[in-house]
CSV table of C-alpha atoms (C1' of nucleotides) in Angstrom, one decimal:
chain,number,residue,atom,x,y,z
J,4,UNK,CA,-129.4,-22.7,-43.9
J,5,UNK,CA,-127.8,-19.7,-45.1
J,6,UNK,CA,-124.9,-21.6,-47.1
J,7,UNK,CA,-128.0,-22.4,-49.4
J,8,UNK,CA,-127.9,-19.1,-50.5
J,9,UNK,CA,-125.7,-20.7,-53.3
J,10,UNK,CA,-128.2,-22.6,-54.9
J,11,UNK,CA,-130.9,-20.0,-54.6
J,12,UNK,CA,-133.6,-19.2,-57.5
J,13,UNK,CA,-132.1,-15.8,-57.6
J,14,UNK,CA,-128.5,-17.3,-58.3
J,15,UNK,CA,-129.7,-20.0,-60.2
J,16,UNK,CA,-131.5,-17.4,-63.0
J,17,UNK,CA,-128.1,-15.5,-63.0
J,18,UNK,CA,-126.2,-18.0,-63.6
J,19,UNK,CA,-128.8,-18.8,-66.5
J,20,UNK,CA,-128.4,-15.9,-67.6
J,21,UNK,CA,-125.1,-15.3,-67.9
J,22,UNK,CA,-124.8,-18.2,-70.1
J,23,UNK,CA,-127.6,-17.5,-72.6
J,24,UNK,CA,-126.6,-13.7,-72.7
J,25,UNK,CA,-123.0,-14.7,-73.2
J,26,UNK,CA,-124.2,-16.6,-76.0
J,27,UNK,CA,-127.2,-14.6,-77.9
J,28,UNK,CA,-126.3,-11.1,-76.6
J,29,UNK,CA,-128.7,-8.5,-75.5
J,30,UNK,CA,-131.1,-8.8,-78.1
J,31,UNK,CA,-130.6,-12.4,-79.5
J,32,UNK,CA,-131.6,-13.7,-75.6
J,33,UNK,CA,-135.0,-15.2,-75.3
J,34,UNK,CA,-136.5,-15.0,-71.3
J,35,UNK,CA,-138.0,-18.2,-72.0
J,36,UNK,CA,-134.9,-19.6,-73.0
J,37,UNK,CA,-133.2,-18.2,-69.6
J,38,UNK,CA,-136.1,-19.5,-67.4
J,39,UNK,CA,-135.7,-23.1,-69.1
J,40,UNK,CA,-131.7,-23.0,-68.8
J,41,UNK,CA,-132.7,-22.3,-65.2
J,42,UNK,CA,-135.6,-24.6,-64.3
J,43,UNK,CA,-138.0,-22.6,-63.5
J,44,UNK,CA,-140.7,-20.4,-64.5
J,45,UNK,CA,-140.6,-17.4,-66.8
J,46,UNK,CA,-142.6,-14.8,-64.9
J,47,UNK,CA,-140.1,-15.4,-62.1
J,48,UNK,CA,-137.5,-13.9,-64.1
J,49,UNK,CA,-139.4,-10.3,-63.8
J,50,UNK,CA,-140.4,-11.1,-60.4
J,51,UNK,CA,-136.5,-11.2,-59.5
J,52,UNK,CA,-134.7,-8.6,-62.1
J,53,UNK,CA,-137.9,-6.2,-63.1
J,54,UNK,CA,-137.3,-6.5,-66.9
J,55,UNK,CA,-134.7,-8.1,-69.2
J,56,UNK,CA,-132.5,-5.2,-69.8
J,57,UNK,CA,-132.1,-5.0,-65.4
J,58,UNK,CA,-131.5,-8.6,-65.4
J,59,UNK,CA,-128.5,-8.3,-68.5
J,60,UNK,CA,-127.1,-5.3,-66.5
J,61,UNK,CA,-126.5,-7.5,-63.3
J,62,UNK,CA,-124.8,-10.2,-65.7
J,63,UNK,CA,-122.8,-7.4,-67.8
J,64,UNK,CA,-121.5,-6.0,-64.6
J,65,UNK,CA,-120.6,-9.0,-63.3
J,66,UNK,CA,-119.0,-9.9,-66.1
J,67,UNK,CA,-116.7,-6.8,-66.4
J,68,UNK,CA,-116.0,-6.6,-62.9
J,69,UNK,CA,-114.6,-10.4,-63.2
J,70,UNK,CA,-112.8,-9.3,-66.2
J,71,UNK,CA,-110.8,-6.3,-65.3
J,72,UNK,CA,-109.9,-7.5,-61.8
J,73,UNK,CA,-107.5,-9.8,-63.4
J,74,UNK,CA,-105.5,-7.1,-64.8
J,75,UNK,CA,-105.2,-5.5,-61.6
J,76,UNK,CA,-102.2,-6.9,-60.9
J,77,UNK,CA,-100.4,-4.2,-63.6
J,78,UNK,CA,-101.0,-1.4,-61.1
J,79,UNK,CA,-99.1,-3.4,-58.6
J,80,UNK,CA,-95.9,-1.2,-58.3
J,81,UNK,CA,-94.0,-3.7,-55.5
J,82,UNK,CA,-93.4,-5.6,-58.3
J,83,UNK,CA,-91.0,-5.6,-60.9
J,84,UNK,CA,-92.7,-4.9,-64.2
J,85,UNK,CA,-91.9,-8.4,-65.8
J,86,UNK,CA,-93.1,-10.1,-62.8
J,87,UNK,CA,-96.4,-8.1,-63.3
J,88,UNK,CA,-96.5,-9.0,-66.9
J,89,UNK,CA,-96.2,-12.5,-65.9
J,90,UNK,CA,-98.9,-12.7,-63.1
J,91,UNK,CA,-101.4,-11.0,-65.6
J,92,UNK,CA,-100.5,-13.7,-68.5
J,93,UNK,CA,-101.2,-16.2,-65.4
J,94,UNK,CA,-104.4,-14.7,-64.1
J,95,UNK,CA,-106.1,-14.1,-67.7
J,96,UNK,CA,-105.5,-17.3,-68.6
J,97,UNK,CA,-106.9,-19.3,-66.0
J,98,UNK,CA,-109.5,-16.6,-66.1
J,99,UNK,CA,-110.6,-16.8,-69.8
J,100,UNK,CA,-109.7,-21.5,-69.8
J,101,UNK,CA,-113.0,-20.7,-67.0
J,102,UNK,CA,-115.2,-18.5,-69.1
J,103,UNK,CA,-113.6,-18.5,-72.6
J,104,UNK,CA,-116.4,-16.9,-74.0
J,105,UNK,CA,-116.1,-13.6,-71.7
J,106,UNK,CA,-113.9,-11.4,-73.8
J,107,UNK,CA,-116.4,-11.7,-76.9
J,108,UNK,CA,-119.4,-11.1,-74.8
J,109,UNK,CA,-117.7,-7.8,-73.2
J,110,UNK,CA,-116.7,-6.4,-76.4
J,111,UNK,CA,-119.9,-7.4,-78.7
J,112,UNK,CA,-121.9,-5.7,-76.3
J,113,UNK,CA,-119.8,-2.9,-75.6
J,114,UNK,CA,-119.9,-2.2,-79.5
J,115,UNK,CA,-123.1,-2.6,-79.9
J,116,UNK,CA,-123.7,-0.3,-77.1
J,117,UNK,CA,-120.7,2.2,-77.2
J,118,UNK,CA,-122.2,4.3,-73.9
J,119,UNK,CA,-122.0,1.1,-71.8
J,120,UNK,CA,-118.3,1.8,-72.0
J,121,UNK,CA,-118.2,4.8,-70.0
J,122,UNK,CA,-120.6,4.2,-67.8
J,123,UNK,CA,-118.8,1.1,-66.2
J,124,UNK,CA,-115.7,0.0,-67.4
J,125,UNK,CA,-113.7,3.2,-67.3
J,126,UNK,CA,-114.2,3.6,-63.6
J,127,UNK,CA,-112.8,-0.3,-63.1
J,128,UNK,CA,-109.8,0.9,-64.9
J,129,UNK,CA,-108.7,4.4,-62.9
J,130,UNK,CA,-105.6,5.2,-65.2
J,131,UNK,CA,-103.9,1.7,-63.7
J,132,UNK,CA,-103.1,1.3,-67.9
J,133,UNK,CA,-101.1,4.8,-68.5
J,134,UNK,CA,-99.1,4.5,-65.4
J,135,UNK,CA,-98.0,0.7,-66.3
J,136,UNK,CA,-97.0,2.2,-69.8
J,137,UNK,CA,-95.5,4.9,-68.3
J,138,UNK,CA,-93.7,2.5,-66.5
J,139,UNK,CA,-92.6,0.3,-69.2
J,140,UNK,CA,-91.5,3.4,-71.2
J,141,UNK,CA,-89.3,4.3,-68.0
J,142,UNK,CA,-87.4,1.0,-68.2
J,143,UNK,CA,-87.3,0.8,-71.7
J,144,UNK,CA,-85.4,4.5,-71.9
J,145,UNK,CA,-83.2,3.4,-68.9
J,146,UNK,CA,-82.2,0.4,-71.0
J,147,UNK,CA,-83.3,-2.0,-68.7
J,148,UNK,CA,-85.7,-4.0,-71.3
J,149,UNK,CA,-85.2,-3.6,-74.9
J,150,UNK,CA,-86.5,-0.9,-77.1
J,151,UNK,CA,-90.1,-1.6,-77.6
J,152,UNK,CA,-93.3,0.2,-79.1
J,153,UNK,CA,-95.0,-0.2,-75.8
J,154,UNK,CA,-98.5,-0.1,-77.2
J,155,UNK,CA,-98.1,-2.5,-80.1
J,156,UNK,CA,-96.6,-4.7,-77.1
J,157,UNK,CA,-99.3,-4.1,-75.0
J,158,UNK,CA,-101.7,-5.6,-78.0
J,159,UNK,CA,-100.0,-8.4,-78.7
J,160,UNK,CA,-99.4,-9.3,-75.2
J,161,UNK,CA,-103.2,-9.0,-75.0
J,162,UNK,CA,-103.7,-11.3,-78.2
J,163,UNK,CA,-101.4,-13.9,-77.3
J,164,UNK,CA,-103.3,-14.9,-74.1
J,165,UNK,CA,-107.2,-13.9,-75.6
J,166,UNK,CA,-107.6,-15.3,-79.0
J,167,UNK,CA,-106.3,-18.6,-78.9
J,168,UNK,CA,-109.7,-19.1,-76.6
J,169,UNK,CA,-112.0,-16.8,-78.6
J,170,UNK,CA,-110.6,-18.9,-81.8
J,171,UNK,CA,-111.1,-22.5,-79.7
J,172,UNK,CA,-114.0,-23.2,-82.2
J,173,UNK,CA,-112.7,-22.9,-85.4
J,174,UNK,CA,-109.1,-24.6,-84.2
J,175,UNK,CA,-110.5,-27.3,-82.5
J,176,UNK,CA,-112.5,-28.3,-85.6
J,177,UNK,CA,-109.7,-27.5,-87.8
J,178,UNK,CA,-106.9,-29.5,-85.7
J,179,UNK,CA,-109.8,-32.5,-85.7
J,180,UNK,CA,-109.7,-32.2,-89.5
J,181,UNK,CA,-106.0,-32.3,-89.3
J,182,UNK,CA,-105.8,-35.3,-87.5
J,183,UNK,CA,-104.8,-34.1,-84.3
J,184,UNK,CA,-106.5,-33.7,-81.1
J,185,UNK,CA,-106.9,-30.0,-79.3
J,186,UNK,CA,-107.4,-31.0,-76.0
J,187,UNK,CA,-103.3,-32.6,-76.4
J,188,UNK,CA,-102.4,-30.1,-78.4
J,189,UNK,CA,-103.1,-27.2,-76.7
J,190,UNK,CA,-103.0,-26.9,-73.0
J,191,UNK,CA,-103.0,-23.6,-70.9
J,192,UNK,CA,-99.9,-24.3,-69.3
J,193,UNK,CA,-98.6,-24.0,-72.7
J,194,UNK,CA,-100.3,-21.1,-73.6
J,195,UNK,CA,-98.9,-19.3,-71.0
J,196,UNK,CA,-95.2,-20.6,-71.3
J,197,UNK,CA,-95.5,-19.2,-74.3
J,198,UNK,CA,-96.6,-15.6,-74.1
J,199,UNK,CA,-94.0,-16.0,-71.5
J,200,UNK,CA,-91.3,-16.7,-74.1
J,201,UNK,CA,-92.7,-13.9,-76.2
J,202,UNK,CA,-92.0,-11.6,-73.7
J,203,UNK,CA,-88.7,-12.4,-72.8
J,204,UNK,CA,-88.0,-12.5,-76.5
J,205,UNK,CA,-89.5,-9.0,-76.8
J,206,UNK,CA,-88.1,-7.5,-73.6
J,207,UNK,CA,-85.4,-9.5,-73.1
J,208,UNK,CA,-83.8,-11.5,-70.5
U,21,UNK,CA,-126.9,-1.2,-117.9
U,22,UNK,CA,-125.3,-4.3,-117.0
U,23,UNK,CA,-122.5,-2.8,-114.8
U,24,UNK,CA,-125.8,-1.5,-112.5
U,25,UNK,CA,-126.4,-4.8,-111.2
U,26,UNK,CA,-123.9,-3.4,-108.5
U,27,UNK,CA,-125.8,-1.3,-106.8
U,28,UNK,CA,-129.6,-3.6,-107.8
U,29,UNK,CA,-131.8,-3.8,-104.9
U,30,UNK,CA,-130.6,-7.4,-104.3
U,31,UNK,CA,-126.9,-6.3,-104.0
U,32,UNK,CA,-128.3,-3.4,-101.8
U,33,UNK,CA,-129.5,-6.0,-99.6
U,34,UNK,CA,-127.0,-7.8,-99.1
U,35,UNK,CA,-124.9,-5.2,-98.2
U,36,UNK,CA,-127.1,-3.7,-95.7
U,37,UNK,CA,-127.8,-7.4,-94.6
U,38,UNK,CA,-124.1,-8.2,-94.0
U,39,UNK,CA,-123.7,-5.5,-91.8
U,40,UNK,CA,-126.8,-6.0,-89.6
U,41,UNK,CA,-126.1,-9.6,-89.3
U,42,UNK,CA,-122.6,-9.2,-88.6
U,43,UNK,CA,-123.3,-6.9,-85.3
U,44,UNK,CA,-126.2,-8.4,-83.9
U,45,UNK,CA,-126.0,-11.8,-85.0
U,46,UNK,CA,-128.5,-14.2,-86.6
U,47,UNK,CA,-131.1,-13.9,-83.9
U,48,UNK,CA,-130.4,-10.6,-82.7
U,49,UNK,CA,-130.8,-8.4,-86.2
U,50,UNK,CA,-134.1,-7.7,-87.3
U,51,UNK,CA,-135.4,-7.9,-90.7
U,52,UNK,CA,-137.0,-4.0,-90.4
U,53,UNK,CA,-133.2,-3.2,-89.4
U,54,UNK,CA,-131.7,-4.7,-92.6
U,55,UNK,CA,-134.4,-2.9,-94.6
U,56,UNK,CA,-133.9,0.8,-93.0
U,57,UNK,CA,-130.5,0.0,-93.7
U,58,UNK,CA,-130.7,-0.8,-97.0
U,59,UNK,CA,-133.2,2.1,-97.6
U,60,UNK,CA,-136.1,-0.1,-99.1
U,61,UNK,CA,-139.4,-1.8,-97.8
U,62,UNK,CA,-139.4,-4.6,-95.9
U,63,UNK,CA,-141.4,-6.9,-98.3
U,64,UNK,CA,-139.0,-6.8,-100.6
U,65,UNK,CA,-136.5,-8.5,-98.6
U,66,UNK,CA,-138.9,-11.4,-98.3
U,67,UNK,CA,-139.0,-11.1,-102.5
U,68,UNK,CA,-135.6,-11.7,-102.9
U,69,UNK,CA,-134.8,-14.1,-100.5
U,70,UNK,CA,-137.8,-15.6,-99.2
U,71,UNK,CA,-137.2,-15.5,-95.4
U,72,UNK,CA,-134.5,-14.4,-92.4
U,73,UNK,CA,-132.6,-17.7,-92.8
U,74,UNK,CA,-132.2,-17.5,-96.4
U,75,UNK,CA,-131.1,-14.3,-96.3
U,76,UNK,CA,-128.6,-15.2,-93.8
U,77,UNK,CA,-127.1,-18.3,-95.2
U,78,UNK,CA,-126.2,-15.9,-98.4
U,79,UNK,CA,-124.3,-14.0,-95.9
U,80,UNK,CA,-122.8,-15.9,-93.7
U,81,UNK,CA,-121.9,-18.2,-96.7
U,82,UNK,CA,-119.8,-15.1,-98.3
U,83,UNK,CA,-118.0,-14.2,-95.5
U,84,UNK,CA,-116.6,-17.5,-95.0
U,85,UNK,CA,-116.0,-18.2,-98.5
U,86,UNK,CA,-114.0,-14.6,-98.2
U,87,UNK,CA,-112.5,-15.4,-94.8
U,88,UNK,CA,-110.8,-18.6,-95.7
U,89,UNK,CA,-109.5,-17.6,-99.0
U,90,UNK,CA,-106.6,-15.2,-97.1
U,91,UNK,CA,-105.4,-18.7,-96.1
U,92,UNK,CA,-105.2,-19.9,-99.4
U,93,UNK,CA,-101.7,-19.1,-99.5
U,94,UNK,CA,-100.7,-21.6,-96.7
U,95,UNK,CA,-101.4,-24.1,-99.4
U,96,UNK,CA,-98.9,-23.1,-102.1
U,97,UNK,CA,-96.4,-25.0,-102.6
U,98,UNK,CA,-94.1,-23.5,-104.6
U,99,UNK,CA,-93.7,-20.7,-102.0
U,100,UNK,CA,-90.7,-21.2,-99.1
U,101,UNK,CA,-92.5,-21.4,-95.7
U,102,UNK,CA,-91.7,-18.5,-93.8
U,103,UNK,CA,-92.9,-16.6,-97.5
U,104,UNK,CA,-96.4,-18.2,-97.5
U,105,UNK,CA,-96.5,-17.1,-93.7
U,106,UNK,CA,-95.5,-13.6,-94.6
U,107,UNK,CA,-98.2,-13.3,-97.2
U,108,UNK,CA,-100.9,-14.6,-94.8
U,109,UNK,CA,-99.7,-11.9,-92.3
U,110,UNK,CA,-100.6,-9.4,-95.2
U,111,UNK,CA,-103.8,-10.8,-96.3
U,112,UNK,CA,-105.2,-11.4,-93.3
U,113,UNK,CA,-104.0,-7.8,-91.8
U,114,UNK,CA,-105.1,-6.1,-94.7
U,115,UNK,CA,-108.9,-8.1,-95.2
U,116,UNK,CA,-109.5,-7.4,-91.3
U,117,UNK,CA,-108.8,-3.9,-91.4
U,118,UNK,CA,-111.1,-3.8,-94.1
U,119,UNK,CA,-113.8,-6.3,-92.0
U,120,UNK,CA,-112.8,-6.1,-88.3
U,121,UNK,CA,-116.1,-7.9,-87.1
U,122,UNK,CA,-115.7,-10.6,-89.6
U,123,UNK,CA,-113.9,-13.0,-87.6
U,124,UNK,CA,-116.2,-12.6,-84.4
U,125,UNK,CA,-119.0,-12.7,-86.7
U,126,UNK,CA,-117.8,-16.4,-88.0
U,127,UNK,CA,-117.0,-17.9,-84.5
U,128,UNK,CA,-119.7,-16.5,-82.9
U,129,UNK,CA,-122.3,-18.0,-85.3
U,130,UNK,CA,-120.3,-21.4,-85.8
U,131,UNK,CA,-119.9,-22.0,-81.9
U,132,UNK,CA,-124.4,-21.0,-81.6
U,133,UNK,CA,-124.9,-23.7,-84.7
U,134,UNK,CA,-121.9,-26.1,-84.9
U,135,UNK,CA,-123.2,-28.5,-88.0
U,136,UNK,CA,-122.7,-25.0,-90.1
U,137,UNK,CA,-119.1,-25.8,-89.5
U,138,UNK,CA,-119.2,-29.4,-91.5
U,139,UNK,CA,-121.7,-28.4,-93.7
U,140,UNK,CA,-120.1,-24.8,-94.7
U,141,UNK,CA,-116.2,-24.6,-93.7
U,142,UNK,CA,-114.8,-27.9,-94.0
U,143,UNK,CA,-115.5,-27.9,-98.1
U,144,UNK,CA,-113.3,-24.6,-97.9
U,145,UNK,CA,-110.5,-26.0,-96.4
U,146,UNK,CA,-109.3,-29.4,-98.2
U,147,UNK,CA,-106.9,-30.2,-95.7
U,148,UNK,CA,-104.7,-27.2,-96.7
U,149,UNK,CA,-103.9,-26.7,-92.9
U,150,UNK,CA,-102.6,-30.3,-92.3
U,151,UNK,CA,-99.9,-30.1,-95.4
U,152,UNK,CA,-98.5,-26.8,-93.9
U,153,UNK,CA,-98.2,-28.1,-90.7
U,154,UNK,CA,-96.5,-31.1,-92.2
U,155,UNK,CA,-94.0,-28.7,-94.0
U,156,UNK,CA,-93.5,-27.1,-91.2
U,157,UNK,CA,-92.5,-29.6,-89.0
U,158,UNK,CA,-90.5,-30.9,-91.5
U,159,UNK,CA,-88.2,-27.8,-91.8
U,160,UNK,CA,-87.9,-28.5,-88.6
U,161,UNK,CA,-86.5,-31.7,-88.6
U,162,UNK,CA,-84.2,-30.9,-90.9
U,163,UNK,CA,-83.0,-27.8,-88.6
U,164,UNK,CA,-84.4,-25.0,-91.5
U,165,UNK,CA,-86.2,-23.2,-88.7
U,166,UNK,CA,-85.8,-23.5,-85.2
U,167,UNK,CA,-88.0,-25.8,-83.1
U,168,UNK,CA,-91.3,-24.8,-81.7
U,169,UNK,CA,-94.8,-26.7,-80.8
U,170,UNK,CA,-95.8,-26.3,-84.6
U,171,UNK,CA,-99.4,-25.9,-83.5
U,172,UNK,CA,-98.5,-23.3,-80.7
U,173,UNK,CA,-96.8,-21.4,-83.2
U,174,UNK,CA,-99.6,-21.6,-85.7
U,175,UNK,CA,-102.6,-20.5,-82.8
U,176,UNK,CA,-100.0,-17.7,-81.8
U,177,UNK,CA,-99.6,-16.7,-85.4
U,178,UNK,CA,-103.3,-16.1,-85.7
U,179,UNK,CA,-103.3,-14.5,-82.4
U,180,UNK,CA,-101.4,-12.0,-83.2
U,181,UNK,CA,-102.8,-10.5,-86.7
U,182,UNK,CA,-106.8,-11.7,-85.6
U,183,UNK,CA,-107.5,-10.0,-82.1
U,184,UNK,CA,-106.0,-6.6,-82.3
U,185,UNK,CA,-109.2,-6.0,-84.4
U,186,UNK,CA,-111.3,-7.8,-82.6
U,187,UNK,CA,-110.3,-5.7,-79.3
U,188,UNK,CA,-110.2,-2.7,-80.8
U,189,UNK,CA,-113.1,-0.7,-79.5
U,190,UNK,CA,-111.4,-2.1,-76.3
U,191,UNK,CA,-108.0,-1.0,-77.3
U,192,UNK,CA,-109.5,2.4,-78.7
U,193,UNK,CA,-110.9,3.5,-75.3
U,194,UNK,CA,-108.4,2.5,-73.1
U,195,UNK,CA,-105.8,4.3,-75.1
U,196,UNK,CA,-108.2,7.6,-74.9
U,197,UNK,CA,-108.2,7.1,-71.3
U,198,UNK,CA,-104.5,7.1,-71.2
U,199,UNK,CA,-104.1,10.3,-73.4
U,200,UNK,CA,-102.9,8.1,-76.2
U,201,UNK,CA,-104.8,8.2,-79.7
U,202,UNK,CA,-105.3,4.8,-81.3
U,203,UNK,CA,-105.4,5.9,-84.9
U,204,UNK,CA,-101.4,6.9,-84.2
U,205,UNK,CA,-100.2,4.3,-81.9
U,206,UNK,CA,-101.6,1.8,-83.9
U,207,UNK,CA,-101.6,1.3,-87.5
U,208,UNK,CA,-101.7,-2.2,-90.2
U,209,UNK,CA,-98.5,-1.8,-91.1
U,210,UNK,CA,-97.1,-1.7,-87.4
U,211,UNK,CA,-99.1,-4.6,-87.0
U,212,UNK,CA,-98.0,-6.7,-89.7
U,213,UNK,CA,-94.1,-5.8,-89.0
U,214,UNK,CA,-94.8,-6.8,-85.5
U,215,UNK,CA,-96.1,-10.2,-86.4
U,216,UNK,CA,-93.2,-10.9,-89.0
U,217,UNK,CA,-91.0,-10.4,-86.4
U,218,UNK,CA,-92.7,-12.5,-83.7
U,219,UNK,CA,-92.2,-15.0,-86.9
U,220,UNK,CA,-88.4,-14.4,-87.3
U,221,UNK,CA,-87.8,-14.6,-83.5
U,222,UNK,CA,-89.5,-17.5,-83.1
U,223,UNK,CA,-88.4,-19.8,-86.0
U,224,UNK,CA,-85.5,-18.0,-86.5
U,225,UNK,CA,-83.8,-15.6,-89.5
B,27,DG,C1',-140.3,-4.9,-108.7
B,28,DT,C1',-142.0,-2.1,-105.1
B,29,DC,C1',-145.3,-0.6,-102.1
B,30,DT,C1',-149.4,-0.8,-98.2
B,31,DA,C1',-152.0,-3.5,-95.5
B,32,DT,C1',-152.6,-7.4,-92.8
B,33,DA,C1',-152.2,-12.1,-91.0
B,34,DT,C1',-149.8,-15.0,-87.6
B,35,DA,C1',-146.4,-16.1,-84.4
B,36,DG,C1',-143.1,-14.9,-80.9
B,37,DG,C1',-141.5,-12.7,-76.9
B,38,DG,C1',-141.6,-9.4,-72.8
B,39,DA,C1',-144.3,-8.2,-69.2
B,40,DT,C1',-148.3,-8.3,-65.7
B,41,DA,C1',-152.4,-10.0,-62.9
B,42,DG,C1',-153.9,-13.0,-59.9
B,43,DA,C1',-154.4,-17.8,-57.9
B,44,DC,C1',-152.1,-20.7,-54.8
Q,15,DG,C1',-142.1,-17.3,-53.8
Q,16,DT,C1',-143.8,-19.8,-57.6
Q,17,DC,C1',-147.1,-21.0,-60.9
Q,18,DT,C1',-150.9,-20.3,-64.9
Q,19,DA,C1',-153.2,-17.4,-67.8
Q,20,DT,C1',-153.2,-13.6,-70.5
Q,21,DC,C1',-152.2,-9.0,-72.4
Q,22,DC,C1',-149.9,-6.5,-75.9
Q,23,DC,C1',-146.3,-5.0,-78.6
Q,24,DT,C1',-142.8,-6.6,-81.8
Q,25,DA,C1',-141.2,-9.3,-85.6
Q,26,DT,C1',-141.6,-12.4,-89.5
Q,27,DA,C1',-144.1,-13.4,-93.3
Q,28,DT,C1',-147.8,-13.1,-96.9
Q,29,DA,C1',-151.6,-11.0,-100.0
Q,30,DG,C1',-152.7,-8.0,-103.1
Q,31,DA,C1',-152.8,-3.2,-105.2
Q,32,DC,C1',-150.0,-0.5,-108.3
DNA sequence: GTCTATATAGGGATAGAC
DNA sequence: GTCTATCCCTATATAGAC
């Protein structure tokens, strides 16, 4: 019985809710809308998470938890930093093709609500970022990759693997215009073979 | 008088409407909001433009018109290529620094209410996209540029100059954290050299 | 054109039956 | 645990004075 746990009401409503609160936001959200996404009835939603703000802080967490842990693998100092870079452009993109509207969620909320940052992403992140830079800078004065800014790298690293699912929308509409077809044109395999050419390009070899 | 129509309580409106809409989206901004905002009473919004989805349509109608117009330049012809991509790395650079939440603000509400797309972007675009991807893989062909997955290339390109805005109150916090200050490591001009030369590597000098 | 006052609907939250 | 009924505040929208 216990491996029904999956399908119980409490996972059902946060699954709900992630989806509508990924969509509306905070404030856009409707409960009723959650319960109905869910199946089942409204007042259960308080009987389970209290009040809507509790119930979006369980999804936000989860959410940013999910999120970070896939850059974890830049603190990994076994590795060689382009083998990091490389398992990061691997992990964020099957990541993101899974829940491609994350990244917009985390930040529209987080800019909305500017204190949320502090209070629970910075202690997912632990200073993993400046020693990876650090560590980048290293090789880059030991001439071991090529002379980089090392934040603007970092950025478009970051935008190469991100946007194209943030901007799926718009390009799958405009591609359809265009005659051809997204889901041949684009692929996550390609995606990531190419922010893995961009790298070498940048780094080098 | 007539140069006072710029600041008229309809224009004031607007302006105040735009920027509630654009952070908490059509169903999360609230009318008392935009008029707090705006600094006038809440009846007169209802005066000028009758209700909340009137009132939005003007908005979100003027930021796409505004939106797609840095792309205009794809679509001239008497431009070389890799010039008409250069220019759309300025526009688009220079218009987002100017409106960073304007691109999150369109895909957001496009990808909540899909038919806005046919009924509000597709008349903006006139299948300028298709003709420069045709030109494109035409210099190809004829070995002009180098070869790449022409649509790759185009979703990377837009990558690159659309998400370090959109990430930035990511960006801006994670820098902090790692003693860095964002207003110096980062900067439009750094951006837009870093995207022309993603552009140069890529199809070549 | 701009305000105050108010009608009406919508949405979050609770009480209480089962 | 789950439902129905209901409370009450919030938000959109309108009426009417100035």
């Amino acid at each position: 019985m216990k491996q029904l746990k999956d399908t119980s009401t409490e996972e059902k409503i946060l699954e709900a809710a992630k989806e509508v609160f990924m969509k509306y936001g905070l404030y856009g959200a409707r409960m009723q809308d959650i319960a109905d996404t869910a199946g089942i009835n409204k007042a259960l939603l308080h009987y389970y998470f209290r009040n809507k703000e509790k119930m979006f802080d369980k999804v936000f967490e989860g959410a940013l938890q999910k999120y970070f842990t896939q850059m974890d693998v830049f603190g990994d100092t076994t590795l060689p930093i382009k083998e990091r870079i490389f398992r990061y452009i691997d992990n964020i993109v099957n990541f993101l093709s899974e829940y491609p509207q994350m990244t917009m969620f985390i930040i529209k909320e987080i800019s909305i609500n500017p204190e949320m940052f502090k209070e629970k992403v910075q202690p997912l992140k632990k200073g993993r970022g400046v020693r990876f830079i650090q560590a980048l800078e290293e090789e880059i004065s030991t001439g071991k990759i090529k002379k980089v800014d090392s934040v603007m790298f970092m950025i478009n690293l970051h935008s190469l693997c991100t946007y194209p699912f943030i901007g799926a929308p718009l390009f799958k509409h405009a591609l359809k215009a265009n005659g051809k077809d997204y889901e041949k044109d684009f692929s996550t395999e390609k995606l990531k073979q190419s922010a893995k050419n961009f790298v070498e390009l940048t780094l080098g070899k």
